[in-house]
Each structure stands twice: as structure tokens, then as C-alpha cells.
Amino acid sequence: MTLIRERFAAACDPFSELDPSEKPPIPFVWKRPGEIVKNPQFITGGATRTDICQGDLGDCWLLAAIASLTLKEKTLARVVPQDQNFGPGYAGIFHFQFWQHNEWLDIVIDDRLPTFKDRLVFLHSSEHNEFWSALLEKAYAKLNGSYEALKGGSTLEAMEDFTGGVGEMYEVKKAPENFYEILGKALERGSLVGCSIDTSSAAESEARTPFGLIKGHAYSVTGIDEVSYRGRKVQLVRPRNPWGQVEWNGRWSDNSPEWQSVSPSEQKRLCQTVLDDGEFWYGTPLKNKYADENQYSLKADPFTASDVPVDPSYVLLHIGLSVRFLVYTFWTNPQIRLHLTEKDDGNDECTFIAALMQKNRRKLRKLGAEMLTIGYAIYESPSKDGHLNKDFFRYHPSKARSKTYINLREVSDRVKLPPGDYVIVPSTFEPHQEADFCLRIFSEKKAITENVDGNIDINLPEPPKPTTPQQETEEEKQFRALFEQVAGEDMEITAEELEYVLNAVLKKTNTIAFEKGVYLKFDSDKSGTMSSYELRSALTAAGFQLNNYLLQLIVLRYSDDQFRIDFDDFLNCLIRLENANRASLPSLSESMDPALLFCYEHKAIRSRGGSTNFAAPKQSPLNCRRAQKSSRAAAQKPPWRQERWSCRRIAAAGHGLPPHSECRPKHLLGKLVPGAGPDKKNSMWG
């Protein structure tokens, strides 16, 4: 359980913390419940859907999910702990729990709420002294960064945050014939259900239809039932408007003549009332005039969830349904292997739900981040292990894919495939976009998942043993003489002198011919630079099989703004990888933190004065001895030859970006990348 505590001071304006992007449209006054009413209560007479009344914030999608949540007592008790009140022990704070990316977070807030003329501005209860729903909305706003971030969304998103389940979305006109039965089973097993009418343009949003329904508005579905009407059974659905008013006025609405043909006992069983409370029965055939889109969230109970923690991953590239040339970059996306071994009962195929979720986009909206258009494709996996290359995707079509690439937080689909091994490749639709993501698999029977890119394997020949002076060749003796000539009596050289010696040696020996050959092989356009998309293949050819996490660090460290890597940086990368693998540290193939490779870089910088300015980090065991040696040598040399070592930290936190700007790649300076930061931790697939 992760605890998120309120960080802003009690005296500051919470709106500046919860909505930093714009000023309130009206002069809010932040008040505690005890300052609004004389006898505030957390919950009065139980939490019910009538406690959900929308205010001035456009978050009907959230309110519809909360209304559905009140129908599930156990689920509600987890999200809204019931042992809170304004009685003895009241401290002015409340806490709520939400699911986020495979963990439950405990969100703690103070109880000051935005008011105008002593009325709550946003979500409120029909009981003026009841505050659980308003405080829940504030906690959810904190989870997502601001009240402003809650404007517009999908009911499915909030439903998943309340349950931790995976969601499915149905478009009614394309729904299966047994759609009504699907709704019934979903409600029976505790799923939350919502519906809405799709809009064709922004101008239609919140537009009222002739029969009282609101386009682009989220409704919760609180029940379904059948009623006897003139000798036949009529299927009814009961939506609820989170406004607490404005209802359907067509067939089977509160005042419709159809109810006159239904017995009073049947009306009582269905809780039929003539009240403008936002809840109504709807009896029009679903296939004809019901909402274009119905969505519901499945809790994980009836499925087997498969969540394997792997390294953080980017979704960088895309594949188009007909754009075949993008196969050259699509293969570099993360790949997750899925083993389907058990068939469904009474079926020769295996059923599972694949749900791809992009993380923290709503929270980062204030930084300009929007929901990206995402999706995934599923391929039958060959027997060989490892990352599938571009040739595989060029000649093998997908076995299944998400129904659409769409800019929602999550894309999920129910898939049926024969038993076997498959690879799921998530991606964005547009190229060169980044998204921190989470992929979940829910299956009817047991399924095994693993990250294709999780292993690190380095296969290098043993380095030659140093020869003794007596065994040196004539060429090696010349190199030793060159070193002694440059080093002088102290037998030590500076970084600049080392560069001179190395250049002289390389001109004679050409010992980097292999590395140069690898680089030229993957410089496909002969431009003198290599695309970072080819980096995985180039490193594999050089003997390094790395995972996505480490590859991302290398790209961030060495590529330019066009994701290109020149030969010098490629060679530097190979040397760093080889040295780390040969050092007296755990092998890269073991459980070593890849960030250790790129945590510290030491560079000789000309000293401005005669004294030595030495700053060597204690955390760098590889360079500690070297730095101490340079410090002693600097004191014996004239000022013009003195140098100082400066530490430039490359951290693998969050998206792998360094926390200090001086060590970021040049193309990232001054550019704030979502999710970066020294304290951010990622889990699961992403």
C-alpha cells in the first residue's frame, strides 16, 4: 500500500495546488464542512446514488462511476473507508483508496472544499450536511493532479480506478445478440456499468435530444429487469443521470402510459416513482435507439489476472494498418510473450482480455500532455527466444489486434486464439511518440506471460593477458616508449595526453576495425550516423544483448535530437558496457541495476586556478581509484596541466532522464519530459 500525504501548508489556497493552470471562474471560498453547516456528517443513512449530484465541474464521467460504486457495498468500503467522521478524534483530514497501475494508493486530503455563498461548487449530496462524495471527488482530483484534470473523460477510467478490474467497451449497434444477458451477468458479479450517447462533433456535447437524453453525457447503469406488458416480457434498463435531474421522457419513463398496464405490485418491485431524481427506466430496443456506446468494467474476479513486473518501457513508434514501411521501426517496440496452454471449457480456443493502459496522462495534462492514440497487435511467436526483428514483422501478419487505435487511457479487447505462443506488441499510432504504459492480461484459464526483452546477455571473448617487457613485440615497445615520452618522470598522463597517445596507437594498430565494421553495417543510409532504432541490432552484433530499460538509457545518453548516434558515441558505449561487464562487480547477466553503468561520468575539465578542485563521488567504485590518482598528480604539475574531475550524473529514474540538467543529452536540455524525476518508480509493463 502506498501512502500519499497532503504536502501543501494548511494556510495556502488548495485551488492553486489542485488547479494550477487557471483561475477559478467564480470567487471560491475554501471552507471546512463545519463552517458550512452546523452538524456535518461524513455519511448519512448509508452511501447511495442519490448522494451524487454534479456541480460546475465537467466530470460527469467520474460521477457516473461513483453512483455505480454505491451499489457495490464491499467495493465502496474499500474506496471510501467507513470509519471516518466528524466526531471525536476529528483532525480535519480524510483518506480514500484508488487503484493505480497495479497498486492501491491511499490518498490523504484535508477537508476544505470550494464553496460559493456557502454552497459546494462541485460534487455534492442531496443531503446538505453529507460530505463523503465531495471529499471523494477532491481526493480523486489530487490523484490526477487537479480538479481541472477531471474535465472530460470515460466512465470506464474511473471504474477501473475504483475496482482494479479491466474494462470492456461495447458499441450497442455492433454488440452481440445476447448483449442484454451480458449486461445482466456483469451486474450480477459486481461489475460497474455505465453508458453514454456518442457525439459526432464537439458542438453536440451536452446537447439534449427531444426525448431528454444528453449527448456526450455519462450515465451510470444501476440495474436491468423484465416487466410483463400486455402478455409479453419487456426488457428494461435503468440508467441514472449524475445531475440528479433531467430524465428520459420516452417509452417507460416516469410518466409514460406504459406503466398503466403494469400492476402496482410490479411497479413497487421495480421501485418505479414519478420523481425528477435523474433515474429512470428505459425500454426502447437496445439495437435501435439506445445509446450508441455502452461501456462496463469487469472486475478481475471471474478471470485469471497475469501481471508480471518488468522494466519500465516506452511506446515510441507505430504501425499503420496499411503503412508497411513502418515495419522498419515498429519492431523496436516492447514485446511481451504470452503462452496459452489451456483451452476454454467446451471450446478449442483460449479466451483472454488484453488491456493496454497509458499512465499518468491526465496528471500531466497541465504540462501539455494529452492522451495518445494507442493500440496493440498480437503475433504468433516462433520457437526462438529473444526480441523479434523487423524481418519477422515484414513477412508475418498479425493474428489479432486491438479493434481500433484510439486516444483513450486504456484500449482493451476480448481475444480468442488457439493454444500456442504469441507476442503482444503495444504501440502508439503516430510515430516517435512516448507513452509510459501498463499491459494487463486477463484469461479464462491459466496463461503465462513474460517480457521478451527482460534478459541481459553479454558474450565477449576474454581480453588478452598483458605481456611482460621481455615478451613485448617491437610495436609494443614503440608504444611504451611513446607513453614514457609523453608522461615524463612521474609516469602519469593527463586526459589530453591520453587522447594523444590513444590516437597514435589506433593509427598504427587499427584495433577498432571490428567495431567500425559493425557501425558501418547498420549505418543504412551511409550518412555517418546510425539510427538509434538500429541500436539493438548493432549491439547484438557486437556481443551485447540488452533489455529495453538499458537500451533507453543508452539512447537518452548518446543520441541527438533526431535519435541518431555517431561512431564516437557508439564506441564509447561499447567500451563502457565492456568495462562494466569485466569489472569486479556483478555480471550484467545477473541482477545488476543497469543504471550503474550510466550513473557517473568523469570528465577532465581545465582548472581556472593553481589549486586543485577535486570532486569525486564516493558512490563510483570504478572511478574512485583513478580519481584519487589524478588528484595526487595534479598537485605536482603546473597550473596549466592541472585538471579537476566533475561528476555528471545520469540517473535511471522514471523515464531514465537525469535529474540534473547539465548531464542531460543536448536535445533534452530545457525540455520537460513527463514522468522524469529522481523519486519516480515504475512497475509492471511500464
XYZ file of C-alpha atoms in Angstrom:
686
model
C 0.000 0.000 0.000
C 1.388 3.405 -0.956
C 0.549 6.428 1.166
C 0.277 9.851 -0.458
C 0.030 12.634 2.092
C -1.079 16.220 1.755
C 2.042 18.315 1.161
C 0.768 21.853 0.956
C 0.625 24.048 4.023
C -2.645 24.499 5.857
C -2.688 28.228 5.161
C -2.305 28.063 1.372
C -5.108 28.102 -1.169
C -5.832 24.481 -2.176
C -7.067 25.608 -5.583
C -3.556 26.692 -6.541
C -2.426 23.164 -5.724
C -5.368 21.359 -7.270
C -5.785 23.600 -10.317
C -2.574 25.478 -11.145
C -3.430 26.088 -14.793
C -6.192 28.665 -14.489
C -8.060 30.807 -12.001
C -11.494 29.783 -10.690
C -14.378 31.098 -12.825
C -16.066 32.404 -9.662
C -14.528 33.600 -6.378
C -14.336 30.350 -4.434
C -14.094 30.343 -0.677
C -12.482 27.237 0.785
C -14.354 26.110 3.860
C -14.439 23.098 6.099
C -17.770 21.252 6.428
C -18.177 22.590 9.963
C -18.039 26.112 8.559
C -20.780 25.338 6.007
C -23.344 23.528 8.189
C -23.770 23.140 11.931
C -23.867 19.339 12.042
C -21.633 17.929 9.273
C -21.756 14.184 8.625
C -19.424 12.034 6.573
C -22.175 9.575 5.558
C -25.868 9.926 6.392
C -28.046 6.832 6.226
C -25.587 4.949 4.055
C -23.876 5.969 0.836
C -26.396 5.869 -2.004
C -26.543 7.006 -5.612
C -28.766 9.946 -4.586
C -25.710 11.360 -2.818
C -24.173 12.099 -6.232
C -25.186 15.481 -7.645
C -22.980 17.178 -10.206
C -21.733 20.714 -9.688
C -19.987 23.149 -12.012
C -17.160 20.771 -12.952
C -17.468 18.765 -16.175
C -16.730 15.403 -14.579
C -20.000 13.549 -15.186
C -17.930 10.505 -16.218
C -16.498 10.323 -12.695
C -19.851 10.894 -11.011
C -21.496 8.152 -13.049
C -18.819 5.752 -11.826
C -19.297 6.879 -8.208
C -23.045 6.324 -8.499
C -22.406 2.778 -9.720
C -19.879 2.311 -6.927
C -22.555 2.925 -4.283
C -24.350 -0.213 -5.485
C -21.368 -2.403 -4.507
C -21.069 -2.267 -0.728
C -17.746 -4.105 -0.370
C -16.077 -2.204 -3.196
C -17.360 1.096 -1.820
C -15.981 0.272 1.637
C -12.504 -0.128 0.164
C -12.550 3.104 -1.815
C -14.340 5.065 0.921
C -13.248 3.747 4.353
C -16.326 3.891 6.556
C -14.550 4.539 9.884
C -14.239 8.296 9.249
C -16.447 11.006 10.705
C -16.592 14.494 12.184
C -16.976 13.216 15.747
C -14.378 12.633 18.463
C -10.884 12.371 17.042
C -11.730 14.560 14.033
C -8.468 16.061 12.740
C -9.618 17.775 9.550
C -8.272 15.063 7.225
C -9.817 12.119 5.376
C -8.381 9.331 3.253
C -9.561 7.326 0.250
C -8.104 4.446 -1.743
C -7.732 4.156 -5.507
C -6.160 1.598 -7.802
C -3.341 2.909 -9.984
C -1.236 0.746 -12.281
C -1.318 -2.473 -10.265
C -1.210 -0.995 -6.770
C -3.658 0.578 -4.343
C -2.861 4.130 -3.247
C -4.075 5.736 -0.037
C -4.814 9.402 -0.748
C -4.944 11.733 2.263
C -6.583 15.172 1.952
C -7.748 17.943 4.226
C -11.488 18.612 4.294
C -11.578 22.159 2.925
C -13.914 22.333 -0.066
C -14.621 25.063 -2.662
C -17.820 26.978 -1.894
C -19.741 29.941 -3.241
C -22.243 31.608 -0.933
C -21.918 28.671 1.483
C -22.825 26.130 -1.207
C -20.477 23.460 -2.552
C -19.411 24.353 -6.084
C -18.568 20.864 -7.336
C -19.915 17.410 -6.451
C -22.374 17.460 -3.555
C -25.015 15.318 -1.897
C -28.745 15.901 -1.907
C -28.361 15.979 1.890
C -26.697 19.321 2.612
C -24.862 18.044 5.700
C -23.365 14.934 3.982
C -19.829 15.300 2.585
C -18.363 11.898 1.658
C -18.974 12.342 -2.079
C -17.473 15.848 -2.211
C -14.385 14.682 -0.315
C -14.066 11.645 -2.596
C -14.057 13.943 -5.629
C -11.326 16.077 -4.052
C -9.184 13.006 -3.329
C -9.580 11.833 -6.929
C -8.639 15.320 -8.129
C -5.478 15.101 -6.051
C -4.676 11.695 -7.513
C -4.883 13.205 -11.016
C -3.157 16.487 -10.204
C -6.044 18.967 -10.173
C -9.783 19.496 -10.369
C -9.128 20.867 -13.843
C -7.694 17.499 -14.889
C -11.082 15.870 -14.236
C -12.811 17.728 -17.057
C -13.868 15.212 -19.676
C -13.194 11.518 -19.562
C -14.508 7.993 -19.834
C -16.597 6.388 -17.104
C -14.570 3.254 -17.707
C -11.448 5.041 -16.469
C -12.888 5.825 -13.037
C -14.500 2.390 -12.758
C -11.095 0.757 -13.124
C -9.582 3.076 -10.525
C -12.334 2.054 -8.091
C -12.074 -1.700 -8.670
C -8.681 -2.564 -10.148
C -10.582 -4.548 -12.781
C -10.243 -4.496 -16.535
C -12.883 -2.806 -18.647
C -14.632 -3.586 -21.893
C -16.472 -1.157 -24.138
C -19.394 -2.109 -26.371
C -20.876 -0.062 -29.172
C -24.503 -1.109 -28.986
C -25.212 -1.117 -32.711
C -22.341 -3.592 -33.111
C -22.965 -5.522 -29.897
C -23.722 -9.272 -29.918
C -27.291 -10.548 -29.871
C -27.005 -11.570 -26.222
C -25.938 -8.095 -25.144
C -28.779 -7.817 -22.613
C -27.627 -11.065 -20.986
C -24.046 -9.747 -20.924
C -25.259 -6.683 -19.016
C -27.147 -8.851 -16.555
C -24.183 -11.109 -15.835
C -21.877 -8.110 -15.446
C -24.142 -6.553 -12.821
C -24.641 -9.884 -11.032
C -20.923 -10.440 -10.495
C -20.329 -6.943 -9.168
C -19.199 -5.098 -12.275
C -19.779 -1.378 -12.607
C -21.733 -0.370 -15.705
C -22.055 2.980 -17.450
C -23.424 4.220 -20.761
C -23.412 7.310 -22.930
C -24.606 8.638 -26.286
C -21.795 9.248 -28.726
C -21.324 12.629 -30.394
C -20.190 13.334 -33.934
C -18.750 16.768 -33.117
C -17.798 18.921 -30.145
C -20.852 21.097 -30.781
C -23.118 18.162 -29.878
C -21.569 17.714 -26.446
C -24.187 18.121 -23.689
C -26.900 18.656 -26.335
C -30.347 17.459 -25.236
C -32.275 15.111 -27.505
C -36.075 15.505 -27.992
C -36.616 12.659 -25.505
C -34.499 14.174 -22.731
C -31.222 12.273 -23.114
C -27.966 14.245 -23.121
C -25.402 13.559 -25.843
C -21.810 13.053 -24.741
C -23.012 12.763 -21.148
C -22.110 9.832 -18.905
C -24.856 7.836 -17.207
C -24.455 5.045 -14.688
C -26.478 1.865 -15.181
C -27.970 0.895 -11.831
C -29.974 -2.153 -12.881
C -31.819 -4.156 -15.517
C -35.087 -6.060 -15.240
C -38.011 -7.513 -17.158
C -41.643 -6.484 -16.834
C -44.852 -8.153 -18.040
C -46.594 -5.861 -20.501
C -49.701 -6.922 -22.428
C -48.829 -10.594 -22.262
C -45.164 -10.325 -23.170
C -41.858 -9.678 -21.437
C -40.215 -6.297 -21.966
C -36.514 -5.829 -21.182
C -35.753 -2.637 -19.248
C -32.525 -0.842 -18.394
C -32.247 1.671 -15.543
C -29.723 4.487 -16.198
C -29.105 7.401 -13.828
C -28.108 10.959 -14.706
C -25.421 12.207 -12.271
C -27.012 15.649 -12.431
C -29.740 14.256 -10.182
C -32.340 15.511 -12.653
C -33.147 15.653 -16.406
C -34.544 12.273 -17.384
C -35.666 10.277 -20.382
C -39.274 11.147 -21.317
C -39.994 8.447 -23.894
C -41.344 4.919 -23.503
C -41.210 3.574 -19.926
C -40.161 6.941 -18.499
C -41.625 8.004 -15.134
C -44.878 9.389 -16.593
C -45.215 7.184 -19.665
C -48.596 5.489 -20.297
C -46.935 2.059 -20.417
C -46.904 1.913 -16.610
C -50.715 1.993 -16.519
C -50.676 -1.562 -17.882
C -48.325 -2.764 -15.120
C -49.685 -3.943 -11.778
C -48.969 -1.809 -8.667
C -47.049 -4.710 -7.086
C -44.794 -4.946 -10.138
C -44.223 -1.182 -10.063
C -43.307 -1.409 -6.386
C -40.843 -4.229 -7.083
C -39.181 -2.099 -9.736
C -39.116 0.940 -7.388
C -40.996 2.907 -10.014
C -41.522 6.515 -8.838
C -42.573 9.745 -10.502
C -39.660 11.892 -9.323
C -37.184 14.055 -11.205
C -34.232 12.396 -9.445
C -32.201 11.608 -12.564
C -33.001 7.877 -12.509
C -35.401 6.316 -14.991
C -36.368 3.104 -16.742
C -35.626 2.779 -20.426
C -37.465 0.290 -22.584
C -36.664 1.172 -26.197
C -34.993 -1.776 -28.001
C -31.257 -1.505 -27.476
C -30.413 -2.163 -31.089
C -32.435 0.772 -32.388
C -32.299 3.865 -30.238
C -30.291 3.100 -27.138
C -27.014 4.906 -26.571
C -24.546 4.364 -29.359
C -21.993 3.282 -26.845
C -22.242 1.261 -23.663
C -19.224 0.508 -21.566
C -18.710 -1.562 -18.471
C -15.841 -2.557 -16.251
C -15.157 -6.188 -15.412
C -13.597 -6.850 -12.055
C -10.834 -9.427 -12.079
C -12.783 -11.991 -10.023
C -14.057 -14.205 -12.884
C -10.749 -14.088 -14.747
C -7.156 -15.042 -14.089
C -5.021 -11.914 -13.967
C -1.484 -12.043 -15.320
C 0.697 -9.156 -14.156
C 4.447 -9.723 -14.378
C 6.679 -6.854 -13.160
C 9.206 -5.968 -15.823
C 11.355 -2.998 -16.683
C 9.831 0.402 -17.442
C 9.083 0.659 -21.140
C 8.381 3.328 -23.697
C 5.955 3.035 -26.576
C 7.857 5.015 -29.182
C 6.675 4.025 -32.612
C 3.598 2.960 -34.512
C 2.293 0.603 -37.117
C -0.390 1.600 -39.592
C -2.901 -0.896 -40.887
C -1.716 -0.208 -44.428
C 1.557 1.662 -43.913
C 4.002 -1.165 -44.435
C 7.223 0.868 -44.445
C 6.846 1.490 -40.724
C 7.858 -2.110 -40.139
C 11.406 -0.727 -40.082
C 10.734 0.901 -36.726
C 7.697 -0.962 -35.388
C 9.818 -3.944 -34.326
C 11.687 -1.810 -31.780
C 8.570 -1.511 -29.602
C 8.383 -3.554 -26.378
C 7.397 -7.180 -26.889
C 5.575 -9.358 -24.344
C 5.318 -13.106 -24.845
C 2.043 -14.854 -23.979
C 1.801 -18.643 -23.523
C -1.741 -20.010 -23.909
C -1.850 -23.616 -22.732
C -5.401 -24.409 -21.563
C -8.488 -24.324 -23.769
C -11.770 -22.816 -22.624
C -14.414 -25.181 -21.323
C -16.283 -26.617 -24.292
C -14.160 -24.727 -26.791
C -10.985 -25.323 -28.799
C -9.714 -21.776 -28.272
C -8.369 -19.712 -25.381
C -10.147 -16.523 -24.336
C -8.354 -13.583 -22.753
C -8.691 -9.823 -22.425
C -5.653 -7.706 -23.312
C -5.790 -4.216 -21.810
C -3.186 -1.586 -22.731
C -3.182 1.465 -20.454
C -1.134 4.652 -20.790
C -0.066 6.004 -17.431
C -0.341 9.440 -15.825
C -1.529 11.294 -18.935
C -4.358 13.037 -17.083
C -1.985 14.127 -14.320
C 0.423 15.533 -16.910
C -2.248 17.445 -18.796
C -1.106 20.683 -17.154
C 2.250 20.172 -18.913
C 0.584 19.831 -22.296
C 0.382 16.042 -22.374
C -2.764 14.579 -23.894
C -3.999 11.039 -24.324
C -2.094 9.402 -27.149
C -3.683 7.166 -29.755
C -2.638 3.666 -28.710
C -3.304 0.034 -29.591
C -1.581 -3.319 -29.923
C -1.032 -6.215 -32.299
C -0.646 -9.921 -31.481
C 1.622 -12.243 -33.486
C 2.188 -15.967 -33.349
C 5.623 -16.420 -31.823
C 8.316 -18.583 -33.403
C 10.135 -21.100 -31.249
C 13.238 -18.959 -30.844
C 13.627 -16.643 -27.885
C 14.629 -13.010 -27.927
C 13.339 -9.814 -29.484
C 11.658 -10.333 -32.871
C 13.391 -8.333 -35.594
C 11.954 -6.327 -38.457
C 12.196 -9.219 -40.926
C 9.714 -11.169 -38.826
C 7.119 -8.384 -38.994
C 7.743 -7.903 -42.693
C 6.674 -11.444 -43.555
C 4.253 -12.422 -40.766
C 0.768 -10.900 -40.417
C -0.792 -10.365 -37.015
C -3.154 -12.992 -35.611
C -5.203 -10.397 -33.710
C -5.095 -6.711 -32.866
C -6.995 -4.128 -30.889
C -10.214 -3.196 -32.670
C -9.045 0.361 -33.038
C -6.233 2.730 -32.193
C -7.890 5.375 -30.019
C -6.870 8.219 -27.714
C -8.309 6.759 -24.513
C -6.406 5.916 -21.360
C -6.938 2.211 -21.983
C -7.599 0.048 -25.013
C -8.963 -3.402 -24.194
C -10.429 -6.203 -26.274
C -11.567 -9.776 -25.760
C -9.469 -12.124 -27.914
C -9.876 -15.805 -28.814
C -6.842 -17.693 -30.140
C -5.796 -21.352 -30.382
C -3.344 -22.598 -27.727
C 0.216 -21.600 -28.504
C 2.871 -18.945 -28.026
C 2.189 -15.351 -29.014
C 3.885 -11.965 -28.816
C 1.960 -8.785 -27.981
C 3.420 -5.548 -29.346
C 1.934 -2.314 -27.915
C 2.439 0.911 -29.851
C 1.232 4.416 -30.492
C -0.436 5.194 -33.812
C 1.728 8.212 -34.634
C 5.487 7.695 -34.906
C 8.050 8.993 -32.416
C 5.617 9.402 -29.525
C 6.411 8.324 -25.990
C 3.990 6.796 -23.517
C 4.607 5.129 -20.202
C 2.306 2.145 -20.307
C 0.896 -0.841 -18.450
C -0.288 -4.034 -20.153
C -2.627 -6.442 -18.347
C -3.811 -9.865 -19.452
C -6.968 -11.450 -18.005
C -7.668 -15.013 -19.143
C -10.435 -17.567 -18.637
C -7.789 -20.232 -17.976
C -4.213 -20.031 -16.779
C -1.856 -18.130 -19.065
C 1.855 -17.412 -18.704
C 3.387 -14.072 -19.632
C 6.985 -12.939 -19.813
C 8.899 -9.958 -21.078
C 10.801 -10.813 -24.244
C 13.337 -8.084 -23.522
C 13.962 -8.900 -19.863
C 17.270 -10.779 -20.205
C 20.753 -9.316 -20.463
C 23.432 -11.467 -22.061
C 26.942 -10.355 -22.951
C 29.127 -12.685 -24.988
C 32.647 -11.281 -25.295
C 35.993 -13.003 -25.802
C 38.434 -12.939 -22.937
C 40.817 -9.964 -23.159
C 44.452 -10.791 -23.952
C 46.736 -11.014 -20.947
C 49.293 -8.199 -20.651
C 52.739 -9.144 -21.902
C 55.878 -8.690 -19.836
C 58.561 -6.248 -21.045
C 60.652 -9.240 -22.141
C 57.806 -10.614 -24.303
C 56.804 -7.336 -25.944
C 56.844 -7.085 -29.690
C 58.718 -4.328 -31.446
C 55.436 -2.467 -31.992
C 54.518 -2.692 -28.300
C 57.964 -1.388 -27.337
C 57.347 1.638 -29.555
C 54.059 2.292 -27.780
C 55.723 2.043 -24.368
C 58.397 4.488 -25.469
C 55.706 6.884 -26.683
C 53.956 6.693 -23.315
C 57.188 7.347 -21.390
C 57.982 10.278 -23.638
C 54.598 11.915 -23.051
C 54.286 11.031 -19.340
C 57.639 12.322 -18.163
C 59.328 11.386 -14.893
C 56.115 10.900 -12.902
C 54.938 8.271 -15.431
C 51.420 9.727 -15.379
C 49.490 11.407 -18.170
C 46.582 13.799 -18.316
C 43.349 13.218 -20.196
C 44.577 15.324 -23.107
C 47.849 13.400 -23.212
C 45.945 10.126 -23.081
C 43.925 11.238 -26.094
C 47.154 11.923 -27.985
C 48.601 8.505 -27.099
C 45.429 6.616 -27.996
C 45.137 8.347 -31.363
C 48.742 7.463 -32.140
C 48.203 3.820 -31.181
C 44.967 3.491 -33.164
C 46.618 4.853 -36.288
C 49.198 2.095 -36.034
C 47.073 -0.894 -34.976
C 43.511 -0.252 -36.231
C 42.235 -2.306 -33.268
C 38.697 -0.962 -33.611
C 38.157 -2.402 -37.090
C 35.503 -4.819 -35.787
C 33.526 -2.069 -34.053
C 33.822 0.144 -37.112
C 32.536 -2.678 -39.303
C 29.509 -3.187 -37.068
C 28.740 0.519 -37.125
C 29.014 0.806 -40.903
C 26.779 -2.234 -41.350
C 23.928 -0.537 -39.516
C 24.504 2.924 -40.966
C 21.879 2.077 -43.566
C 21.789 5.443 -45.334
C 25.607 5.889 -45.277
C 25.217 9.242 -43.545
C 27.949 8.668 -40.985
C 25.381 8.303 -38.212
C 23.351 5.314 -37.070
C 19.662 5.479 -36.208
C 19.001 4.583 -32.593
C 16.305 2.224 -33.877
C 19.131 0.039 -35.170
C 20.992 0.181 -31.860
C 19.590 -3.119 -30.573
C 20.756 -4.980 -33.683
C 24.144 -3.261 -33.673
C 24.785 -4.082 -30.021
C 23.676 -7.677 -30.577
C 26.143 -7.978 -33.452
C 28.837 -6.637 -31.125
C 28.013 -9.264 -28.484
C 25.633 -7.341 -26.216
C 22.028 -8.458 -25.706
C 20.398 -5.760 -23.569
C 16.899 -5.182 -22.241
C 14.649 -2.237 -23.100
C 15.465 -0.346 -19.918
C 19.195 -0.274 -20.587
C 18.697 0.490 -24.281
C 16.582 3.507 -23.352
C 19.315 4.820 -21.070
C 21.875 4.452 -23.843
C 19.661 6.225 -26.382
C 18.955 9.077 -23.972
C 22.650 9.412 -23.201
C 24.176 9.170 -26.660
C 21.599 10.082 -29.326
C 20.963 13.538 -30.766
C 17.616 15.271 -31.290
C 16.970 13.074 -34.352
C 17.709 9.878 -32.395
C 21.000 9.390 -34.262
C 24.263 8.096 -32.797
C 27.674 8.893 -34.252
C 30.613 6.498 -34.247
C 32.457 8.107 -31.342
C 29.448 7.733 -29.065
C 28.826 4.183 -30.276
C 32.406 3.244 -29.470
C 32.199 4.977 -26.095
C 29.057 2.985 -25.340
C 30.719 -0.335 -26.233
C 33.728 0.456 -24.060
C 31.545 1.384 -21.119
C 29.484 -1.794 -21.442
C 32.556 -3.997 -21.758
C 34.373 -2.381 -18.835
C 31.353 -2.703 -16.586
C 30.971 -6.356 -17.528
C 34.634 -7.106 -16.815
C 34.858 -5.061 -13.614
C 34.849 -6.638 -10.188
C 31.097 -6.054 -9.963
C 28.154 -8.436 -10.513
C 27.891 -9.517 -14.112
C 25.368 -7.701 -16.265
C 23.689 -11.030 -16.852
C 22.926 -11.189 -13.131
C 20.582 -8.961 -11.133
C 22.631 -5.807 -11.543
C 20.952 -2.412 -11.758
C 21.553 -1.196 -15.336
C 21.622 2.376 -14.058
C 25.036 1.650 -12.519
C 26.563 1.754 -15.989
C 25.460 5.307 -16.630
C 25.275 6.729 -13.114
C 28.534 8.636 -13.248
C 30.710 10.018 -15.951
C 34.022 11.692 -15.150
C 35.467 14.255 -17.489
C 38.699 16.233 -17.271
C 37.976 19.974 -17.148
C 40.655 22.644 -17.237
C 41.155 24.248 -13.819
C 40.947 28.036 -13.769
C 43.438 28.461 -10.945
C 46.541 26.909 -9.487
C 44.787 24.804 -6.860
C 43.070 21.519 -7.462
C 39.277 21.422 -7.279
C 38.534 17.749 -6.740
C 35.046 16.295 -6.516
C 34.945 12.543 -6.926
C 31.753 10.759 -5.864
C 32.070 8.105 -3.197
C 29.434 6.033 -4.971
C 31.625 5.327 -8.000
C 33.842 2.311 -7.196
C 35.060 2.026 -10.774
C 36.463 5.534 -10.898
C 37.417 6.162 -7.262
C 40.996 4.913 -7.592
C 41.505 6.721 -10.892
C 40.242 9.999 -9.460
C 42.492 9.762 -6.389
C 45.475 9.213 -8.643
C 44.616 12.291 -10.699
C 44.257 14.359 -7.542
C 47.754 13.454 -6.372
C 49.225 14.040 -9.804
C 47.567 17.438 -10.171
C 49.329 18.764 -7.088
C 52.720 18.001 -8.684
C 52.019 19.674 -12.027
C 51.983 23.324 -13.092
C 48.594 25.094 -13.200
C 48.202 24.773 -16.954
C 48.376 20.971 -16.649
C 46.081 20.712 -13.650
C 42.635 19.248 -14.074
C 39.611 18.624 -11.921
C 37.114 15.798 -12.164
C 33.493 16.761 -12.262
C 30.680 14.341 -11.640
C 27.861 14.299 -14.195
C 25.055 12.088 -13.031
C 22.939 10.072 -15.433
C 20.084 8.616 -13.395
C 17.736 5.837 -14.373
C 14.743 7.240 -12.515
C 11.292 7.413 -14.049
C 11.801 7.583 -17.798
C 15.552 7.266 -17.392
C 16.175 11.007 -17.552
C 18.921 12.536 -15.413
C 17.717 14.781 -12.604
C 20.447 17.360 -13.276
C 20.227 19.395 -16.471
C 23.967 19.627 -17.078
C 24.180 15.914 -17.782
C 21.117 15.550 -19.991
C 21.599 14.908 -23.685
C 21.762 18.187 -25.554
C 18.441 17.701 -27.288
C 16.715 17.260 -23.913
C 18.014 20.408 -22.250
C 15.153 22.722 -21.368
C 12.619 20.063 -22.313
C 10.469 18.668 -19.531
C 9.628 15.052 -20.249
C 6.585 13.623 -18.430
C 7.318 11.264 -15.580
C 11.007 12.115 -15.228
C 12.338 12.606 -11.745
C 14.696 11.052 -9.231
C 11.890 9.799 -6.978
C 9.657 8.189 -9.572
C 9.425 4.404 -9.660
C 7.800 2.313 -12.321
C 6.491 -1.226 -12.142
C 4.695 -3.781 -14.262
C 4.961 -3.428 -18.051
C 5.809 0.246 -17.942
